Tab-separated table of C-alpha atoms in Angstrom:
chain	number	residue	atom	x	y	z
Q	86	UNK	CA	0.000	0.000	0.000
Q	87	UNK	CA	0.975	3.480	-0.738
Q	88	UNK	CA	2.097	5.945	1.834
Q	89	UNK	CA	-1.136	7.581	2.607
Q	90	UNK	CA	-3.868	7.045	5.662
Q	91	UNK	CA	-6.661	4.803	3.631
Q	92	UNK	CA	-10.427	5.185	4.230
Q	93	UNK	CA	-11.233	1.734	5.006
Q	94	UNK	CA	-8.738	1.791	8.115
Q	95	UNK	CA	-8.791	3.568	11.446
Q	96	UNK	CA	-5.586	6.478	11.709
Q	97	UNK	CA	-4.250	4.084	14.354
Q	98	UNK	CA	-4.106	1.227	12.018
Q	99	UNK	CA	-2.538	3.956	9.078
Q	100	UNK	CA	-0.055	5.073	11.363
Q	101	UNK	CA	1.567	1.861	12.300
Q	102	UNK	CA	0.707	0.092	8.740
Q	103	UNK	CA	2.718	3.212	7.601
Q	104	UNK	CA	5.752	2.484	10.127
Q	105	UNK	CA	6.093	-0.936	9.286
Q	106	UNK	CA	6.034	0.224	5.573
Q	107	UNK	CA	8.480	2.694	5.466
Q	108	UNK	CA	11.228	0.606	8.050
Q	109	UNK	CA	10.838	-2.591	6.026
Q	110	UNK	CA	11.316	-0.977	2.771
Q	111	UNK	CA	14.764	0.738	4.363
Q	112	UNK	CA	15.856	-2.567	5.693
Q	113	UNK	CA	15.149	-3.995	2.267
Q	114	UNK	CA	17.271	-1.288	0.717
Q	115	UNK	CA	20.590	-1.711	3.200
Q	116	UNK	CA	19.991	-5.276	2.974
Q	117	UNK	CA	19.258	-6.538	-0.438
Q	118	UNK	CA	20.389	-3.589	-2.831
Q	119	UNK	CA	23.370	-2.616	-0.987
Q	120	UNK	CA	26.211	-4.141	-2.889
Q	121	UNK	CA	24.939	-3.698	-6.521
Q	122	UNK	CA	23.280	-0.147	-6.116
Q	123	UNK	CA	25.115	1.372	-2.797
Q	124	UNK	CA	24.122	4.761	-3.603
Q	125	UNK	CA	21.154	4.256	-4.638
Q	126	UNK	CA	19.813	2.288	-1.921
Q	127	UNK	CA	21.018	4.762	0.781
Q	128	UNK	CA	19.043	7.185	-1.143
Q	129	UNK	CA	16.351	5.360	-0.775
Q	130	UNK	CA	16.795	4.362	2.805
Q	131	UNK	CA	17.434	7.478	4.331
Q	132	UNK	CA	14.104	9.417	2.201
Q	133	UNK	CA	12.398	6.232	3.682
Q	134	UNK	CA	13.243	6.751	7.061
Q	135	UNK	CA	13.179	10.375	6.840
Q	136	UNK	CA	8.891	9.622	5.877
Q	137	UNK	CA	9.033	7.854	9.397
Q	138	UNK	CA	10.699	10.401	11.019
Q	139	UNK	CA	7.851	12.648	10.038
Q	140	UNK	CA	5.442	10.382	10.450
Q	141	UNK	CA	6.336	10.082	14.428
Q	142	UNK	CA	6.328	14.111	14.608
Q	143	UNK	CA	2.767	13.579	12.905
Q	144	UNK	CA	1.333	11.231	15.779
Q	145	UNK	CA	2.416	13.555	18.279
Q	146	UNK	CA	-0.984	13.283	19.315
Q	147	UNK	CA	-1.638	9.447	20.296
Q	148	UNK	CA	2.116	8.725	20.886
Q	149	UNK	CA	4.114	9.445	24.133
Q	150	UNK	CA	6.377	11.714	23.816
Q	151	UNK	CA	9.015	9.179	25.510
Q	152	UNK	CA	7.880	6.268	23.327
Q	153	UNK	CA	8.291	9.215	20.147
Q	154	UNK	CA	11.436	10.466	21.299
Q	155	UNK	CA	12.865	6.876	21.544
Q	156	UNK	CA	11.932	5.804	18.217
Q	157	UNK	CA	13.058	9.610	16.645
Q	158	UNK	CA	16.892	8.939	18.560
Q	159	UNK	CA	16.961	5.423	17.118
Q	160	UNK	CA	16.035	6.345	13.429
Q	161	UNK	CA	18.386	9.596	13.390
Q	162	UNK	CA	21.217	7.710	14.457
Q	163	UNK	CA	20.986	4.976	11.506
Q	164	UNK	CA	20.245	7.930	9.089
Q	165	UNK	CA	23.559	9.457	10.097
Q	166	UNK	CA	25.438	5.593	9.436
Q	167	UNK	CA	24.386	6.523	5.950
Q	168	UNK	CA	25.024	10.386	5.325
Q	169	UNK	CA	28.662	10.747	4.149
Q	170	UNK	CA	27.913	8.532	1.248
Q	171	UNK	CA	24.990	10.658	-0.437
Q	172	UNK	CA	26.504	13.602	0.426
Q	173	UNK	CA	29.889	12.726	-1.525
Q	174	UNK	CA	27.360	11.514	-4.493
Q	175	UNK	CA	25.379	14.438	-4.414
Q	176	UNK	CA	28.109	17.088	-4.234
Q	177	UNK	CA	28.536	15.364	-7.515
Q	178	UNK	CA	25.492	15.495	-8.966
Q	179	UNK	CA	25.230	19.437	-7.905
Q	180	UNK	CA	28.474	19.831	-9.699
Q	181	UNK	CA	26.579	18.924	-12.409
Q	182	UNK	CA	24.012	21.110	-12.769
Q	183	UNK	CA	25.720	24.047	-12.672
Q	184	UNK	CA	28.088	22.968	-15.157
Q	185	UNK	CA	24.815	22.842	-17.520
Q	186	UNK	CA	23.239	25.738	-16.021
Q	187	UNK	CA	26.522	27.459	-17.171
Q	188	UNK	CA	27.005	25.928	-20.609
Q	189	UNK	CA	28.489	28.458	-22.877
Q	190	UNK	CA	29.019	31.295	-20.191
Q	191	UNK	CA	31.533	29.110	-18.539
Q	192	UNK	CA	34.105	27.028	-20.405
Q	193	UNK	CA	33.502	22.931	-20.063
Q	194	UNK	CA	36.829	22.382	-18.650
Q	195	UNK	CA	36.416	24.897	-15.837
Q	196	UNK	CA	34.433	22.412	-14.089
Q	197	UNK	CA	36.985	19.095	-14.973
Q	198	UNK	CA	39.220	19.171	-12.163
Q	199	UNK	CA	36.738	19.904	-9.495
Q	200	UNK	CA	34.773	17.088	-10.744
Q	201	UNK	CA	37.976	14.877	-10.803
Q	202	UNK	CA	38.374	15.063	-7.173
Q	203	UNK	CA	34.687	15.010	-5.908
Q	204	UNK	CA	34.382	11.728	-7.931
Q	205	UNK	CA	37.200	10.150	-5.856
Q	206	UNK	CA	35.666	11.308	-3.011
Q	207	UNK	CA	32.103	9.773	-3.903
Q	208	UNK	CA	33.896	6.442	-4.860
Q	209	UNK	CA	35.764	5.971	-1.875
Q	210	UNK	CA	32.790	6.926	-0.003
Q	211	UNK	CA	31.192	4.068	-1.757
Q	212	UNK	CA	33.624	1.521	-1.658
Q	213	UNK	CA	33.552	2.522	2.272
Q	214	UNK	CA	30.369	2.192	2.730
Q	215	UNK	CA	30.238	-1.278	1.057
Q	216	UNK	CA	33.212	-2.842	2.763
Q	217	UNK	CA	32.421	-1.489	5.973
Q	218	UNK	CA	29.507	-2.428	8.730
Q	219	UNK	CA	27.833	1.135	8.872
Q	220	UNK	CA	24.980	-0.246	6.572
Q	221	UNK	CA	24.796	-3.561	8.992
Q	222	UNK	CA	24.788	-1.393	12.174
Q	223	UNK	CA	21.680	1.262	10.341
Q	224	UNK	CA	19.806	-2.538	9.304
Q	225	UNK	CA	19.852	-3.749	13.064
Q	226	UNK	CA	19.447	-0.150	14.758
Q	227	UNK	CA	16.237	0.365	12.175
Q	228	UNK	CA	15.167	-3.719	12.600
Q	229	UNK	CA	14.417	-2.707	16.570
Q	230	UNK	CA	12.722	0.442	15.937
Q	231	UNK	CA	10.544	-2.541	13.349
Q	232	UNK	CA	9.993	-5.034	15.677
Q	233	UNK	CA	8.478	-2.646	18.152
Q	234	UNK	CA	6.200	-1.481	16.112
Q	235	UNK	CA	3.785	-4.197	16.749
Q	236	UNK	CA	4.126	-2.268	20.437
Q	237	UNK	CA	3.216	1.261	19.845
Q	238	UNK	CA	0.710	2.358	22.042
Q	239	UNK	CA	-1.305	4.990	20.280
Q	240	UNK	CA	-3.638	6.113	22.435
Q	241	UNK	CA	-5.685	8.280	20.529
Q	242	UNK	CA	-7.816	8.012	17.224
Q	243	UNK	CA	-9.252	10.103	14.338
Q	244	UNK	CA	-8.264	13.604	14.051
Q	245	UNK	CA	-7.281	14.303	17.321
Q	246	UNK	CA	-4.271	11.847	17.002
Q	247	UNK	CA	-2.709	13.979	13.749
Q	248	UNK	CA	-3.657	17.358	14.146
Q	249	UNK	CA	-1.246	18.880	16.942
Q	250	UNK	CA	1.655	17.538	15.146
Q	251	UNK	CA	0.015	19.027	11.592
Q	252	UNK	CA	-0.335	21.835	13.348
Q	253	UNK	CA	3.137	21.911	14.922
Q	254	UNK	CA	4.789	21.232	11.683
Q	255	UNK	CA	3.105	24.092	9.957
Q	256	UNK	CA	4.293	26.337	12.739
Q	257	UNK	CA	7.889	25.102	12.572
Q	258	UNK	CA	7.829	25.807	9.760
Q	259	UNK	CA	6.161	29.132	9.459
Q	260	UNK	CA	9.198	30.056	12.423
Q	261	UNK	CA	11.581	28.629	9.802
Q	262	UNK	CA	10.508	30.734	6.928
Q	263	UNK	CA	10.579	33.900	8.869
Q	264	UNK	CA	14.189	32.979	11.006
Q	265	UNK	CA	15.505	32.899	6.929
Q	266	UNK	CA	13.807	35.638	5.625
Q	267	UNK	CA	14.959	37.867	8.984
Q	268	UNK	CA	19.011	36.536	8.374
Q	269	UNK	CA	19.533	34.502	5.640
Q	270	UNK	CA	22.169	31.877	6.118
Q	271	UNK	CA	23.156	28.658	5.019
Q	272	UNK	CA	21.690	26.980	8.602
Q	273	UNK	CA	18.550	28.935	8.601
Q	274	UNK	CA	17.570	27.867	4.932
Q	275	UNK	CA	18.185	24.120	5.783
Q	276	UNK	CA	16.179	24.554	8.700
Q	277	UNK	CA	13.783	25.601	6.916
Q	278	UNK	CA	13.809	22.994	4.149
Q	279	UNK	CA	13.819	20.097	6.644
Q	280	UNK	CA	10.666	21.762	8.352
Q	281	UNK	CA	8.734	21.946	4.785
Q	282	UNK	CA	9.349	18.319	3.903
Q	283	UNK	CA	8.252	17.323	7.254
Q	284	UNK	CA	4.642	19.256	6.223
Q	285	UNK	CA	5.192	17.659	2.651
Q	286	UNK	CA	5.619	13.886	3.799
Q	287	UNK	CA	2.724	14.276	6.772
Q	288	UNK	CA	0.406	15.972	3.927
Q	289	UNK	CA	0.859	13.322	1.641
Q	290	UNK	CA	-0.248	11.358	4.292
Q	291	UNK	CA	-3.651	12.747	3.948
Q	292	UNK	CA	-3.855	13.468	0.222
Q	293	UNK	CA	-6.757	10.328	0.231
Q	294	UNK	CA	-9.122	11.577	2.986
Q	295	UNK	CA	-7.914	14.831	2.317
Q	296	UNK	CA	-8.624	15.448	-1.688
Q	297	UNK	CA	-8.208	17.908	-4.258
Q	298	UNK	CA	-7.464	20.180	-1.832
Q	299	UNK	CA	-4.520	18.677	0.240
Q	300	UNK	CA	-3.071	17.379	-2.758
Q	301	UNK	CA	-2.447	20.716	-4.324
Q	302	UNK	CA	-1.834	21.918	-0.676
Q	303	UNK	CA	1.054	18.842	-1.237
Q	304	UNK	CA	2.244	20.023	-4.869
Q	305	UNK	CA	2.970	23.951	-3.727
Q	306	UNK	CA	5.023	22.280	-0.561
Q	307	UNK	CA	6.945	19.731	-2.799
Q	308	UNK	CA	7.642	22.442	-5.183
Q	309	UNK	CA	8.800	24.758	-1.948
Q	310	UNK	CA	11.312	21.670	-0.550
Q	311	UNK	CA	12.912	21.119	-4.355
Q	312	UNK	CA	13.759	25.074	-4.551
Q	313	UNK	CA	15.153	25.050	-1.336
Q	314	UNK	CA	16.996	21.837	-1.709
Q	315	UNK	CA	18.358	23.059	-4.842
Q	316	UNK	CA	20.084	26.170	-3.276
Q	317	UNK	CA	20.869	24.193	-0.148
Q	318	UNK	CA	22.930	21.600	-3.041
């Protein structure tokens, strides 16, 4: 099932249906895909657990905060395992675009030995990551947070379990937008981006009970994360 809360299911059942989805599909990643695709599959392992990390600052209203803040330290840790890899590959990948943003204001070769040495960097990043136990140690710390899933106590149901941590999210990142817009720095702009895809992931969430008009609530916030993610890169 998709990562949404479905009608035909109590926002208890979504929540934790949604867990188990997102932390198996991470474990699948570091586990199965690891050796062929290394890069890829941290990609996809850390956006996964960075939906459950959101998801937990969503059920801020039938979760303890103690149970929450458990799960939160466990899944940031693993996420961190993984974060020197896809940053190496996407200092690369940023490289890139600018050398085609700049095509024919900027000669080609400008951009050659910069490239030369971030690619070393990304592959021994890679070939670090693979030969190392950092992806073992992110698959057993993320396996726990799995297993106690099936013991979550959410205590409340309906709309009162998701709204104070919708509501929290938007006013993070409302503060966010106006810390930036006071004194724009590097910090205050990531911030800021991190709050917005928290609303993004927690609003997709909803787009099926929600409709037409959370899901172009969801497009102008997806649109908001990719600019600032692009002059965060």
């Amino acid at each position: 099932m998709t990562y949404t809360l479905e009608l035909d299911e109590s926002v208890r059942e979504g929540i934790a249906r949604c867990a188990r989805d997102q932390l198996d599909r991470a474990v699948r990643d570091l586990s199965e895909r690891i050796t062929e695709e290394p890069i890829k599959a941290v990609h996809s392992a850390r956006k996964a657990v960075k939906k459950e990390r959101s998801l937990l600052r969503l059920a801020r209203g039938t979760m303890s905060s103690k149970q929450r803040r458990r799960e939160n330290r466990a899944l940031r840790a693993a996420a961190r395992r993984l974060s020197t890899a896809r940053d190496a590959e996407v200092m690369v990948q940023t490289l890139e675009e600018l050398a085609r943003r700049y095509v024919g204001q900027v000669p080609g070769n400008t951009f050659d030995g910069v490239r030369e040495q971030l690619e070393r960097v990304r592959d021994a990043q890679r070939e670090e990551l693979v030969s190392s136990a950092l992806d073992a140690q992110a698959v057993g710390e993320l396996g726990a947070v799995r297993v106690r899933v099936e013991d979550w106590n959410l205590t409340t149901g309906g709309w009162k379990a998701i709204e104070a941590g919708l509501l929290r999210s938007y006013g993070d990142g409302r503060a966010a937008f106006l810390s930036a817009r006071s004194r724009r720095s590097t910090t205050r702009l990531h911030t800021w981006r991190k709050r917005t895809k928290d609303l993004w992931y927690q609003e997709r969430l909803l787009i099926t009970a929600g409709g037409p008009t959370v899901a172009g609530h969801v497009k102008d916030v997806h649109l908001l994360a990719d600019l600032l993610g692009d002059d965060h890169d």
